[in-house]
Tab-separated table of C-alpha atoms and ligand atoms in Angstrom:
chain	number	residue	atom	x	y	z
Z	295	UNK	CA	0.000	0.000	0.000
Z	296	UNK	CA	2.369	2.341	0.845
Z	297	UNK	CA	3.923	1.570	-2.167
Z	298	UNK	CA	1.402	2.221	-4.106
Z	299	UNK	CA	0.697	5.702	-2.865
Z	300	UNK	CA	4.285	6.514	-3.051
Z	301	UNK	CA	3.241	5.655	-6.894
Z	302	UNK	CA	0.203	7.994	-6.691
Z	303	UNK	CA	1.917	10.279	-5.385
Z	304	UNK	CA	4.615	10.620	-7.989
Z	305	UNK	CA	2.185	10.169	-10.916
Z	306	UNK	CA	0.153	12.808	-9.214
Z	307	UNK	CA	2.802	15.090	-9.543
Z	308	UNK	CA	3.929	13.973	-12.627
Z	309	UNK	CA	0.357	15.395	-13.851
Z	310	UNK	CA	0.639	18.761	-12.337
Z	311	UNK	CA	4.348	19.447	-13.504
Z	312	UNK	CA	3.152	18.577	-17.171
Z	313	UNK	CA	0.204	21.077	-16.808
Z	314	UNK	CA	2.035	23.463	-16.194
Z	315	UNK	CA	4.059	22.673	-18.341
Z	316	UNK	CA	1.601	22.784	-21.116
Z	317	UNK	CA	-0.266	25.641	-20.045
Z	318	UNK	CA	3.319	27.736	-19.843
Z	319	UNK	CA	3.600	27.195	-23.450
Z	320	UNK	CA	-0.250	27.669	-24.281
Z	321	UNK	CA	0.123	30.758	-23.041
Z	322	UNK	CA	3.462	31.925	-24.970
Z	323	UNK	CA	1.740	30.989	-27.950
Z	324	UNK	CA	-1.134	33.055	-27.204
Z	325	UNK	CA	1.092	35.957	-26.601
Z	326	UNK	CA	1.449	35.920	-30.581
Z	327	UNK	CA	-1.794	35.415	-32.264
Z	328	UNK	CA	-1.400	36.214	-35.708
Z	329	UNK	CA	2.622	34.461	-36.333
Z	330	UNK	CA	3.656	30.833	-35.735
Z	331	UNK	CA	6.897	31.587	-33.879
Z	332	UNK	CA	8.380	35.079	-35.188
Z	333	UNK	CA	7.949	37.711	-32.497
Z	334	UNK	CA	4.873	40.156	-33.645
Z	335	UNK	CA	6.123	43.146	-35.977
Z	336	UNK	CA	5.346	46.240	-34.726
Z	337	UNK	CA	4.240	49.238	-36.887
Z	338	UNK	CA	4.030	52.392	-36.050
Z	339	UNK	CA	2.603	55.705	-36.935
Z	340	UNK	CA	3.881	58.805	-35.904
Z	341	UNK	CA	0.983	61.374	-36.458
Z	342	UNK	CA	2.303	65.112	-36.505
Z	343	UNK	CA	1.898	68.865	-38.285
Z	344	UNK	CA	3.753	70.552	-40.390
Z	345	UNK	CA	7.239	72.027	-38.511
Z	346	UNK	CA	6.444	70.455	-35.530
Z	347	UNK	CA	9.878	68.867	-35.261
Z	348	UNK	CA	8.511	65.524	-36.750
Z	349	UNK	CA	11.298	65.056	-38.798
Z	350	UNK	CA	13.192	65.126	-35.606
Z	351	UNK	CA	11.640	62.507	-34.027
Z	352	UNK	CA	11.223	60.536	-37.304
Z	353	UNK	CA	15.366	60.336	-37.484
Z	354	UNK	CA	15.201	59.248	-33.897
Z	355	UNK	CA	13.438	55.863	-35.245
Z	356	UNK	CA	14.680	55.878	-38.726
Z	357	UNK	CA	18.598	55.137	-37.684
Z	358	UNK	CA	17.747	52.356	-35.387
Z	359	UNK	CA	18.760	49.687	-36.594
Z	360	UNK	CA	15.353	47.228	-35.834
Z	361	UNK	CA	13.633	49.902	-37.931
Z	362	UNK	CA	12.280	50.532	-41.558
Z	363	UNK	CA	11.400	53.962	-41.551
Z	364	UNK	CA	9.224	56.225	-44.315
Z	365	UNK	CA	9.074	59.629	-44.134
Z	366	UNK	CA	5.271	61.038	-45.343
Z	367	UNK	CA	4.838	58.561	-48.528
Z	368	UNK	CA	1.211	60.145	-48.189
Z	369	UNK	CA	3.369	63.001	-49.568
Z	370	UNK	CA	2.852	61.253	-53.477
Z	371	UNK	CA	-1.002	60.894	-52.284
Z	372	UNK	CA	-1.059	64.859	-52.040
Z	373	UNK	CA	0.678	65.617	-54.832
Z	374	UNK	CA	-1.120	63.417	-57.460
Z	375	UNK	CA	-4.707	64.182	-56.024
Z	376	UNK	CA	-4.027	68.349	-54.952
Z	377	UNK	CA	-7.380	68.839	-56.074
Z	378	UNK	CA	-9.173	67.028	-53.309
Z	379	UNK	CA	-9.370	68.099	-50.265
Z	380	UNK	CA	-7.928	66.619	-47.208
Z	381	UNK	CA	-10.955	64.637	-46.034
Z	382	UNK	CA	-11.854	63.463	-49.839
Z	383	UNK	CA	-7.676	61.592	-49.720
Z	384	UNK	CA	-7.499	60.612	-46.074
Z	385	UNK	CA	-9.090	56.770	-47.286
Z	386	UNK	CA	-6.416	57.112	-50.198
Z	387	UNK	CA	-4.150	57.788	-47.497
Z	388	UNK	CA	-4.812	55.465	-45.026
Z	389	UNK	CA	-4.745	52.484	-47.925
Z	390	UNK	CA	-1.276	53.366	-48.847
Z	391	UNK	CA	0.066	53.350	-45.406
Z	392	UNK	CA	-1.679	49.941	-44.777
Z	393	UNK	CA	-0.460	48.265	-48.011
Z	394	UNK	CA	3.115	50.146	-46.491
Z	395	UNK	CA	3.025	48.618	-42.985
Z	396	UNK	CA	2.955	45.654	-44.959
Z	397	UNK	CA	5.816	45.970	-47.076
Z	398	UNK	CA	3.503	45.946	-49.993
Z	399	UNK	CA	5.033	48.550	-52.201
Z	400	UNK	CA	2.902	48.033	-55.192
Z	401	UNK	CA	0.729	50.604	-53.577
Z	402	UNK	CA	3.270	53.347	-54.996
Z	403	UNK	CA	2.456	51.874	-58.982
Z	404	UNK	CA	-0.479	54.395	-58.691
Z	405	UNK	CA	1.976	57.518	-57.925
Z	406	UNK	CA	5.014	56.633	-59.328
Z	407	UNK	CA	6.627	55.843	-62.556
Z	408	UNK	CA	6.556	52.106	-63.677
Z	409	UNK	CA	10.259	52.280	-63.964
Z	410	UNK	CA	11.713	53.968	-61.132
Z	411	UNK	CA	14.566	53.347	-58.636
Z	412	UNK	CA	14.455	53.736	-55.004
Z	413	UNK	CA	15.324	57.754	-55.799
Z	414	UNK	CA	11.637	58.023	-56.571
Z	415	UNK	CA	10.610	57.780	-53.031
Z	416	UNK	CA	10.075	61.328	-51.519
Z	417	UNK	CA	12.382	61.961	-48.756
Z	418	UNK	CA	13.863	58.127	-49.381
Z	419	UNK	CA	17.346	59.512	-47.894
Z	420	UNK	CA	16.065	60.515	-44.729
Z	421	UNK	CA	16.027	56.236	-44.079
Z	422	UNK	CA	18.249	54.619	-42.903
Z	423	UNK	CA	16.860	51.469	-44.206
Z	424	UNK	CA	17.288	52.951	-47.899
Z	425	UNK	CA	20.580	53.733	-46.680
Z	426	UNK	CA	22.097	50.777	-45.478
Z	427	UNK	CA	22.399	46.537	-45.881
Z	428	UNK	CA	19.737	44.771	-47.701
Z	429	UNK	CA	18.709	47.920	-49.733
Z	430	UNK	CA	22.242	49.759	-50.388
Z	431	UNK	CA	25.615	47.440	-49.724
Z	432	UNK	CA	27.492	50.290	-49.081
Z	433	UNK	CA	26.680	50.731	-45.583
Z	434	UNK	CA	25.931	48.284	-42.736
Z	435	UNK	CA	22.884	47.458	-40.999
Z	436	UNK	CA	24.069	49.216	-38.100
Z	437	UNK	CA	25.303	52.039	-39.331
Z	438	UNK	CA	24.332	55.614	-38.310
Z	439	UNK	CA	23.907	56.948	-42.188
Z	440	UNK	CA	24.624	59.953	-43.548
Z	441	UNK	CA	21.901	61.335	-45.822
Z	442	UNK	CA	24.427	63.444	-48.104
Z	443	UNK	CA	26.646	60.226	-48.563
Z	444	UNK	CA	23.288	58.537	-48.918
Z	445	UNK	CA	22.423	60.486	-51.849
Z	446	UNK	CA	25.572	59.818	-53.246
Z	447	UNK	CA	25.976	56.008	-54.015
Z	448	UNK	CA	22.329	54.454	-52.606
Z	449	UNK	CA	19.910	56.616	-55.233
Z	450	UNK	CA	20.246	54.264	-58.085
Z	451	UNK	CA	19.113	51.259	-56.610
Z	452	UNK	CA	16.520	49.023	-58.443
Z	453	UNK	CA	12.868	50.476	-56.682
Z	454	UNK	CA	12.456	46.492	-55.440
Z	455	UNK	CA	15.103	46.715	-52.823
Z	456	UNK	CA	12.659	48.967	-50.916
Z	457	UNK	CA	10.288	46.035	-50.627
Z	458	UNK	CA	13.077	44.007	-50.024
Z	459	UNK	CA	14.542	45.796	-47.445
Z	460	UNK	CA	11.103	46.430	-45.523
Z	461	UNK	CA	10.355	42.631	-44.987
Z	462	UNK	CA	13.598	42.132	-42.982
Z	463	UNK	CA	12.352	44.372	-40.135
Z	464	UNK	CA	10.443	44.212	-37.314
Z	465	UNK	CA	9.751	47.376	-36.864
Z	466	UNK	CA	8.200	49.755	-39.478
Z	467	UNK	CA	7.474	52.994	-38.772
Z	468	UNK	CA	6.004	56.132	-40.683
Z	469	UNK	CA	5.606	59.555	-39.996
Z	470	UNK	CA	2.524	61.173	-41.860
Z	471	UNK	CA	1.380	64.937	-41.026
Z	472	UNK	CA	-1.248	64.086	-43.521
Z	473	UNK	CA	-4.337	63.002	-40.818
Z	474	UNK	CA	-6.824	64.955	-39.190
Z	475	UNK	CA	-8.816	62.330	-37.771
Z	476	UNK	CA	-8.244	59.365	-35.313
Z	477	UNK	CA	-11.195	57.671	-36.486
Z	478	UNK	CA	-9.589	57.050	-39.903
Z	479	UNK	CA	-8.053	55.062	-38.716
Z	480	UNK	CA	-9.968	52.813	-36.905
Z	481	UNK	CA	-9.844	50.077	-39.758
Z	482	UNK	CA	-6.145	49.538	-39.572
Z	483	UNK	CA	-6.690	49.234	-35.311
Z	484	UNK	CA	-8.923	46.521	-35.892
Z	485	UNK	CA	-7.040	44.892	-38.588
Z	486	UNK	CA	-5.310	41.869	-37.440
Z	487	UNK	CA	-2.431	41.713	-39.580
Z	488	UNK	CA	-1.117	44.802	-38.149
Z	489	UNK	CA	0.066	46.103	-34.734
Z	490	UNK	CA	-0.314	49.413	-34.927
Z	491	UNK	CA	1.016	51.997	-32.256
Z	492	UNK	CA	0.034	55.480	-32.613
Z	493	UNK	CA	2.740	58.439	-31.713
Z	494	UNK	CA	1.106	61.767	-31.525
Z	495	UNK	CA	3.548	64.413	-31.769
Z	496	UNK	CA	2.147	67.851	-30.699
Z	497	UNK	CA	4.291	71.386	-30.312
Z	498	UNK	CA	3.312	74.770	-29.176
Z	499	UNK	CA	1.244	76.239	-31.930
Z	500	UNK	CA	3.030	79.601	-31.484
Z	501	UNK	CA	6.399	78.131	-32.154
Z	502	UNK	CA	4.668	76.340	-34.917
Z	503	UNK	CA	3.480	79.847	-36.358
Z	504	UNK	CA	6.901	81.025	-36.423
Z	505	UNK	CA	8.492	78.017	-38.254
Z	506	UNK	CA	5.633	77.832	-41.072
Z	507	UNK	CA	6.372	81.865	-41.641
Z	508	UNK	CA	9.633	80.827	-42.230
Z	509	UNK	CA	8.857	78.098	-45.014
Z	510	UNK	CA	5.621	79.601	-45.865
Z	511	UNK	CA	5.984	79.067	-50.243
Z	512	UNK	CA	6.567	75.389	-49.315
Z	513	UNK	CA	3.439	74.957	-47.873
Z	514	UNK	CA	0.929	76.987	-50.071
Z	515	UNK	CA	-0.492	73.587	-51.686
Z	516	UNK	CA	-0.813	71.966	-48.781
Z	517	UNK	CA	-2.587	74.467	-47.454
Z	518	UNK	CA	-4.864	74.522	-50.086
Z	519	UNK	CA	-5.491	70.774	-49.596
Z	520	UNK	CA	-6.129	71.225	-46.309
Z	521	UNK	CA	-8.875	74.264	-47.051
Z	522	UNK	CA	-10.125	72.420	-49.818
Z	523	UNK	CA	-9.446	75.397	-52.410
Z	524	UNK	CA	-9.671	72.951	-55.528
Z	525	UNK	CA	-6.100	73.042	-56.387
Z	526	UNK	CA	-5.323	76.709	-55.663
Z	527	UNK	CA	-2.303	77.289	-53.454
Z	528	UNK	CA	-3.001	79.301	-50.566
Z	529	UNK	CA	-0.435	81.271	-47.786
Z	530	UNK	CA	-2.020	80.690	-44.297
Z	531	UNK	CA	-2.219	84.186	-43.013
Z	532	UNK	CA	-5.689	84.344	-41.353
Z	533	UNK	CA	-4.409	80.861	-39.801
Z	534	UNK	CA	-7.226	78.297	-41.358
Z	535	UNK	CA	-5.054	75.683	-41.644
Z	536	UNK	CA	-3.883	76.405	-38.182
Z	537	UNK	CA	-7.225	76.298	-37.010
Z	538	UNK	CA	-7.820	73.261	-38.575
Z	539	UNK	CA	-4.431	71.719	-37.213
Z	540	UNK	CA	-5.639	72.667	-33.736
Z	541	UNK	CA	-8.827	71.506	-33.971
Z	542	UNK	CA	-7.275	67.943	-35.144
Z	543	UNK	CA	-5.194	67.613	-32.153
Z	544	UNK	CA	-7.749	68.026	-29.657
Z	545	UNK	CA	-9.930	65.976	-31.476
Z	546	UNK	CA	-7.421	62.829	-31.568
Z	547	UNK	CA	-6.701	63.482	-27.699
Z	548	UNK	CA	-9.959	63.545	-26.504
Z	549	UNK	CA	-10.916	60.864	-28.615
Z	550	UNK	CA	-8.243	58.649	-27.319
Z	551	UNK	CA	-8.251	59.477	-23.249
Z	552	UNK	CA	-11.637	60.678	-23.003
Z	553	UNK	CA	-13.668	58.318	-25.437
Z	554	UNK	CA	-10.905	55.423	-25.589
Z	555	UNK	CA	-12.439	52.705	-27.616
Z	556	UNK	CA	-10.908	49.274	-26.372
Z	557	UNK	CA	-8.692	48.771	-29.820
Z	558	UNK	CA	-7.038	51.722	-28.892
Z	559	UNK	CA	-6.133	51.229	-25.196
Z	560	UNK	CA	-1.911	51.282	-24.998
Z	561	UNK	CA	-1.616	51.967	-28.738
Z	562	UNK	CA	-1.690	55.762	-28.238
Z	563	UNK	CA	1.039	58.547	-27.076
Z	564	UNK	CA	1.168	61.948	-27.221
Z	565	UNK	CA	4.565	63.276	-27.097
Z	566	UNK	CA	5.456	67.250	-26.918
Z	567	UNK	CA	7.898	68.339	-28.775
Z	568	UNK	CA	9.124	70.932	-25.867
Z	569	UNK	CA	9.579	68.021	-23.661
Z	570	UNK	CA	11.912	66.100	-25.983
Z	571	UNK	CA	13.931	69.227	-26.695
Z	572	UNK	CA	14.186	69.756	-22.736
Z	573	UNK	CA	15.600	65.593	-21.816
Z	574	UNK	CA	16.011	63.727	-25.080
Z	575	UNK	CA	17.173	61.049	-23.186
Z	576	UNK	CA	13.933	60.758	-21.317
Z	577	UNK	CA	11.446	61.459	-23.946
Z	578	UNK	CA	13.337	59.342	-26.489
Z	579	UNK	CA	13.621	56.450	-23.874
Z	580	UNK	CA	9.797	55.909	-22.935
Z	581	UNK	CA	8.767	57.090	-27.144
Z	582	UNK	CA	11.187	53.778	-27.510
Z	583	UNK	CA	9.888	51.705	-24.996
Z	584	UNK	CA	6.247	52.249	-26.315
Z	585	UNK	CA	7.486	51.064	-29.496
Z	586	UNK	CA	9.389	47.960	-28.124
Z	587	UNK	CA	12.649	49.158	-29.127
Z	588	UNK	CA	15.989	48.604	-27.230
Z	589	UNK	CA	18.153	51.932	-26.671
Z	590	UNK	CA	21.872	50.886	-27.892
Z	591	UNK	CA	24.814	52.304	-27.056
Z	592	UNK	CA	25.770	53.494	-30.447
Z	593	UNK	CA	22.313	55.011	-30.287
Z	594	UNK	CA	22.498	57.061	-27.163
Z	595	UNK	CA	25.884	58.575	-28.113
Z	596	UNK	CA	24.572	59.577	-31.257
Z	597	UNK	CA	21.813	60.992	-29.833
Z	598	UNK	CA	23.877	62.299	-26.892
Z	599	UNK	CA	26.037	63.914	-29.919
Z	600	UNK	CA	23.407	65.191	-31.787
Z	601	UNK	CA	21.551	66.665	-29.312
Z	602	UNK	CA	24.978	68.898	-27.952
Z	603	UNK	CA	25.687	70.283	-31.046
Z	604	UNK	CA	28.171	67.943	-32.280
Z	605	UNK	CA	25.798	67.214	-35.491
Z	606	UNK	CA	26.213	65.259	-38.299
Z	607	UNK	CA	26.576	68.074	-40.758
Z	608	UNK	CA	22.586	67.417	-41.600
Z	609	UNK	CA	21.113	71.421	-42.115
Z	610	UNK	CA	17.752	69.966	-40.675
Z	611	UNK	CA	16.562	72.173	-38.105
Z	612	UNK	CA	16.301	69.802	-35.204
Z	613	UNK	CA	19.875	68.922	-35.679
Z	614	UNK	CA	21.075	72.062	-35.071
Z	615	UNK	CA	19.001	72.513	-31.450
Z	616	UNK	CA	21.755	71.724	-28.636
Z	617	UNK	CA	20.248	71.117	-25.342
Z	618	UNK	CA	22.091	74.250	-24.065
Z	619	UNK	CA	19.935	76.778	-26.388
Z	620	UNK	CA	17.089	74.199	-26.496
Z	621	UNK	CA	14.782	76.658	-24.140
Z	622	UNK	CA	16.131	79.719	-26.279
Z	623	UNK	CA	15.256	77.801	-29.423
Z	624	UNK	CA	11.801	76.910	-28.146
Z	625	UNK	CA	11.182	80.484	-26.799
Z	626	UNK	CA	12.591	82.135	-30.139
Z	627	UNK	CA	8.653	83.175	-31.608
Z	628	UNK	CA	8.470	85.370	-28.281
Z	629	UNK	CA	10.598	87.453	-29.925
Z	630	UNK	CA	9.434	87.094	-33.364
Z	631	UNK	CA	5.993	87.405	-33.891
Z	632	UNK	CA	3.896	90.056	-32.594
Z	633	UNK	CA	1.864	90.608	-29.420
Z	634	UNK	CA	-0.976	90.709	-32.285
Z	635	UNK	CA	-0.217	87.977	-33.726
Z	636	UNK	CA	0.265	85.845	-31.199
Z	637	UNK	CA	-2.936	87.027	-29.715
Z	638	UNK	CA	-4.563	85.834	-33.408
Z	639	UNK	CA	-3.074	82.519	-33.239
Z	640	UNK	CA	-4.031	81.811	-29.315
Z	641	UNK	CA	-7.703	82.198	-30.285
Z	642	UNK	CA	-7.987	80.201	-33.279
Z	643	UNK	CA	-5.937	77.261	-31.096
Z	644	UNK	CA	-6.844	78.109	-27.357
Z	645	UNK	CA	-8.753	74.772	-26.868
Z	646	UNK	CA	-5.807	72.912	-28.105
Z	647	UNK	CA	-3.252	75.321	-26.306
Z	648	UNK	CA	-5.545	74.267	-22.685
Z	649	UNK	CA	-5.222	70.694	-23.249
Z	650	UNK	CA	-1.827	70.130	-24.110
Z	651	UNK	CA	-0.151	72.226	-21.242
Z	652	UNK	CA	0.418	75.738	-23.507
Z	653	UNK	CA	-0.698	78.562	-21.403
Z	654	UNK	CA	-2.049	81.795	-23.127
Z	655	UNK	CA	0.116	84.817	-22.559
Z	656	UNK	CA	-2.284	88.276	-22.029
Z	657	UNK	CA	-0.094	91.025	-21.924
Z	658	UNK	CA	2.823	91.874	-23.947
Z	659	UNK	CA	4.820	92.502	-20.607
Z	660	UNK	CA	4.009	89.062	-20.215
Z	661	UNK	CA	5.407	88.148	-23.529
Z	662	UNK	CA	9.103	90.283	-23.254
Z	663	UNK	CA	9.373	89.244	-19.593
Z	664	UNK	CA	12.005	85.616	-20.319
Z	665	UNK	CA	11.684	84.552	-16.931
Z	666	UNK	CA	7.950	83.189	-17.400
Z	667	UNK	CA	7.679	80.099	-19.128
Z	668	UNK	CA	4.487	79.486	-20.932
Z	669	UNK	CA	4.767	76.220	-21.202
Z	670	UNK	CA	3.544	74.126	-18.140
Z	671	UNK	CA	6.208	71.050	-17.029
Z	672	UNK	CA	5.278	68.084	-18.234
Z	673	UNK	CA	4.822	66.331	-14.742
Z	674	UNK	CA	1.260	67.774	-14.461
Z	675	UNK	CA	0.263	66.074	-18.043
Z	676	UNK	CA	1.089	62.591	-18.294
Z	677	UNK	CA	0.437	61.603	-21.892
Z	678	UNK	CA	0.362	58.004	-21.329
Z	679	UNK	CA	-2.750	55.851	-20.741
G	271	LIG	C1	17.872	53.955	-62.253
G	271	LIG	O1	19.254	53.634	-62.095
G	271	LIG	C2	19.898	53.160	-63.259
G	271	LIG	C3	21.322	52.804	-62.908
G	271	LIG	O2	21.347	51.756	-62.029
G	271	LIG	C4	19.856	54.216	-64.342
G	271	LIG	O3	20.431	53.702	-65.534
G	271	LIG	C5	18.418	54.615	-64.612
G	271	LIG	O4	18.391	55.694	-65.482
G	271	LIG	C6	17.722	55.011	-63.321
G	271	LIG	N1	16.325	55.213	-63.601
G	271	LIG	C7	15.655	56.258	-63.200
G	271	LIG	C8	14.222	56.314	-63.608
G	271	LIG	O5	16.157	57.137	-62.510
G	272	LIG	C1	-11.587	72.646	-60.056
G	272	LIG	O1	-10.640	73.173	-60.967
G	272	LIG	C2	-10.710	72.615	-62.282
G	272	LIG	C3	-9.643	73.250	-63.144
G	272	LIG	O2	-8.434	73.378	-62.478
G	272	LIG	C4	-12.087	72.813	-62.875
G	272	LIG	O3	-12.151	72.170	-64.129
G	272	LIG	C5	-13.145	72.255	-61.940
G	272	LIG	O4	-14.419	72.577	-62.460
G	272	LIG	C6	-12.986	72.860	-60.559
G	272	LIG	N1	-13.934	72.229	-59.658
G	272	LIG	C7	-14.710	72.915	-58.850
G	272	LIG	C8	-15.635	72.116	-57.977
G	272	LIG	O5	-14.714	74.129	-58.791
G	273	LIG	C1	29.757	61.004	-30.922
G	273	LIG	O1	30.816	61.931	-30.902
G	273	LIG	C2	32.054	61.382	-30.481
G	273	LIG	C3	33.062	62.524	-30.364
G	273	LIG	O2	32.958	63.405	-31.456
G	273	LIG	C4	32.501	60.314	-31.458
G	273	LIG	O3	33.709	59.732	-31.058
G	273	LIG	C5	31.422	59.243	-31.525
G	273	LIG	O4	31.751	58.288	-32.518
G	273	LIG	C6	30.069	59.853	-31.861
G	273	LIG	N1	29.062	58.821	-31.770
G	273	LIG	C7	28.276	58.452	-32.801
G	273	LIG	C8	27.389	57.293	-32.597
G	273	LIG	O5	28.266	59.058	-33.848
G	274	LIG	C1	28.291	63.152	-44.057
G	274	LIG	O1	28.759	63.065	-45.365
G	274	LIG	C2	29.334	64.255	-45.869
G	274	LIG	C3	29.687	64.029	-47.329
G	274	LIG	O2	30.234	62.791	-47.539
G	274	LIG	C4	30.535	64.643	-45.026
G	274	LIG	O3	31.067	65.867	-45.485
G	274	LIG	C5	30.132	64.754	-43.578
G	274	LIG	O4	31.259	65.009	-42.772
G	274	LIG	C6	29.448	63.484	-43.103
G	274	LIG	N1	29.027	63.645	-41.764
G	274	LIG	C7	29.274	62.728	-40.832
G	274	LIG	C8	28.815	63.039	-39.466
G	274	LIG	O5	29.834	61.684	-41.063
G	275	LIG	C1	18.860	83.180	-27.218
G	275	LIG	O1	20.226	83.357	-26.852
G	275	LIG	C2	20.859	84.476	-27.446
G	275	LIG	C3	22.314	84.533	-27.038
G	275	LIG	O2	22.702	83.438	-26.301
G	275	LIG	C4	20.138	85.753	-27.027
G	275	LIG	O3	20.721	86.856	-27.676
G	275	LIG	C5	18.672	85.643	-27.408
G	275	LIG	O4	17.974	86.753	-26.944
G	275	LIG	C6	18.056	84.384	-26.811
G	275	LIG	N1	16.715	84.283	-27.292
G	275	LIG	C7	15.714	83.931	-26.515
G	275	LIG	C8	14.383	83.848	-27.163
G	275	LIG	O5	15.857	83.678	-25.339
């Protein structure tokens, strides 16, 4: 007998050790419903305005070396449809980035020329992944690249290597300032061959005035887009597009705090562009770990070098903000625009300005006197839900 339930006692706990056993690896498979064994790609969006230092942020993922990075290819949906408005080409939009996320870059047959090399791409040099191992040999995977040495010797390359390139990643990420709307994209939420993240990069619309001013020809047909002028370019100067800007960013925060449908629960973050230029480190760290992405070290000294003026000869804007003149730099339209002016812009955008942490300034004492900050820390808004 006693035997026996020695017996028992080991087949007993023979049982339990192989449930567990089995339900440790039920539930690592169901950790990663839609792939057999590959770890699930990740693809995000990052959702910004025009001079908002997206193209910042969008080098920040581009040179990392788990990424495939695109810089606005809704850009060629713009250009070849500028007599729609914004609304009419977000599906066209949203399409294109799907078929994108997907490394399907047939998509681009309907903008581009049949015969075309990876050159075609708008922007294509501002990747890293264009730039480097499987899409240009000249460079390594790992490399940090160099967009002028890019041009150079990468430009020629058979259009197919972008495709190519794109399905060895497991990250692909996009930066579109071409969406108004959360709700467009609801489809590609729900879509189960994609795990999209949403990265909503905001900056103070003042500052925002005062870069736009400065590029203002580049953006007349956009603008016109965006005001639905049928094709007529259009300068911004009683701030419609503005307006409309503003109005999009409240609507895509309330939407996703206040009225948080399920699908979108941890797949949205709203990042300010003051706070990155205050502690990259910080900023870049938790944009990274929303993203699943590991911080290397090659990675944090470049961004370490990049962000103390020791740049890498780039003339983009962003590169040239070190984090010793970073306030200065993000203070610079207090001294540019006018009190008017920035009285104009603070009405068409004060709901926007409220709910992102941008206080209103009322006087113009208020405006020349340096020691008042207008924009509140980030401590009391805590963009992540
Ligand atoms: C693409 O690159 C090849 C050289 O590899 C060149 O002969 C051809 O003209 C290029 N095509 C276009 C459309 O730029
Ligand atoms: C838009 O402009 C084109 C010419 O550029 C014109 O043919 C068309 O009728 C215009 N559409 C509207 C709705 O005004
Ligand atoms: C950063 O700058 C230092 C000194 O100029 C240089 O040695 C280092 O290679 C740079 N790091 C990267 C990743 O570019
Ligand atoms: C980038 O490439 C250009 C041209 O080849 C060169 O002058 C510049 O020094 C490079 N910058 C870095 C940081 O390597
Ligand atoms: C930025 O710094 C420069 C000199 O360091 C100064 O002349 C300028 O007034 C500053 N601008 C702002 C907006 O603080």
């Amino acid at each position: 007998m006693a035997r026996l339930r020695v017996i028992n006692v080991v087949v007993a706990g023979f049982f339990v050790f192989q449930t567990i056993f089995l339900l440790l690896i039920y539930s690592k498979h169901t950790v990663l419903p839609y792939t057999d064994t590959k770890p699930e790609k990740v693809h995000l969006l990052i959702i910004s305005s025009w001079r908002s230092g997206s193209s910042f942020i969008g080098q920040i993922f581009s040179q990392h070396p788990d990424v495939f990075y695109l810089m606005e290819p809704a850009w060629h949906v713009w250009v070849a449809m500028f007599q729609n408005s914004a609304k009419v080409l977000h599906m066209a939009v949203r399409d294109l980035i799907r078929s994108v996320f997907l490394c399907d870059m047939s998509v681009f047959d309907a903008y581009l020329p049949e015969r075309r090399n990876v050159s075609a791409l708008f922007q294509w040099a501002v990747s890293r992944a264009l730039c480097t191992y499987p899409a240009c040999s000249y460079f390594a995977r790992d490399d940090i690249a160099n967009e002028t040495s890019c041009k150079t010797v990468c430009g020629k390359n058979p259009f197919s290597k972008v495709e190519e390139s794109c399905n060895t990643y497991s990250h692909v990420v996009l930066k579109e300032v071409r969406f108004f709307d959360i709700k467009v994209l609801y489809p590609l939420l729900t879509d189960p061959s994609l795990n999209l993240k949403i990265l909503h990069l905001v900056r103070d619309p003042r500052a925002v005035v005062k870069s736009r001013e400065q590029s203002m020809k580049a953006l007349t047909r956009d603008n016109g887009i965006v005001l639905n002028t049928n094709g007529t370019k259009v300068d911004d100067v009683r701030f419609d597009v503005m307006r409309e800007i503003c109005r999009s960013h409240v609507q895509m925060y309330e939407t996703a705090i206040d009225k948080t449908p399920s699908f979108l629960k941890d797949r949205y973050m709203l990042v300010r562009y003051e706070d990155v230029v205050k502690d990259p480190l910080r900023e870049i760290t938790q944009m990274y770990e929303f993203a699943n992405l590991k911080l290397t070290t090659k990675l944090k000294s470049w961004i370490y070098n990049i962000t103390h003026g020791k740049s890498s000869g780039s003339k983009r804007d962003a590169f040239k903000t070190t984090s010793r003149d970073a306030a200065n730099v993000s203070q610079a339209w207090r001294s540019v625009l006018s009190f008017k002016k920035i009285q104009e812009i603070q009405s068409v955008c004060k709901a926007a300005m409220n709910l992102l942490g941008y206080q209103l300034i009322d006087t113009e004492e208020e405006q020349k006197d340096m020691t008042m900050d207008f924009v509140l820390p980030r401590k009391q808004y805590d963009f992540r839900w």
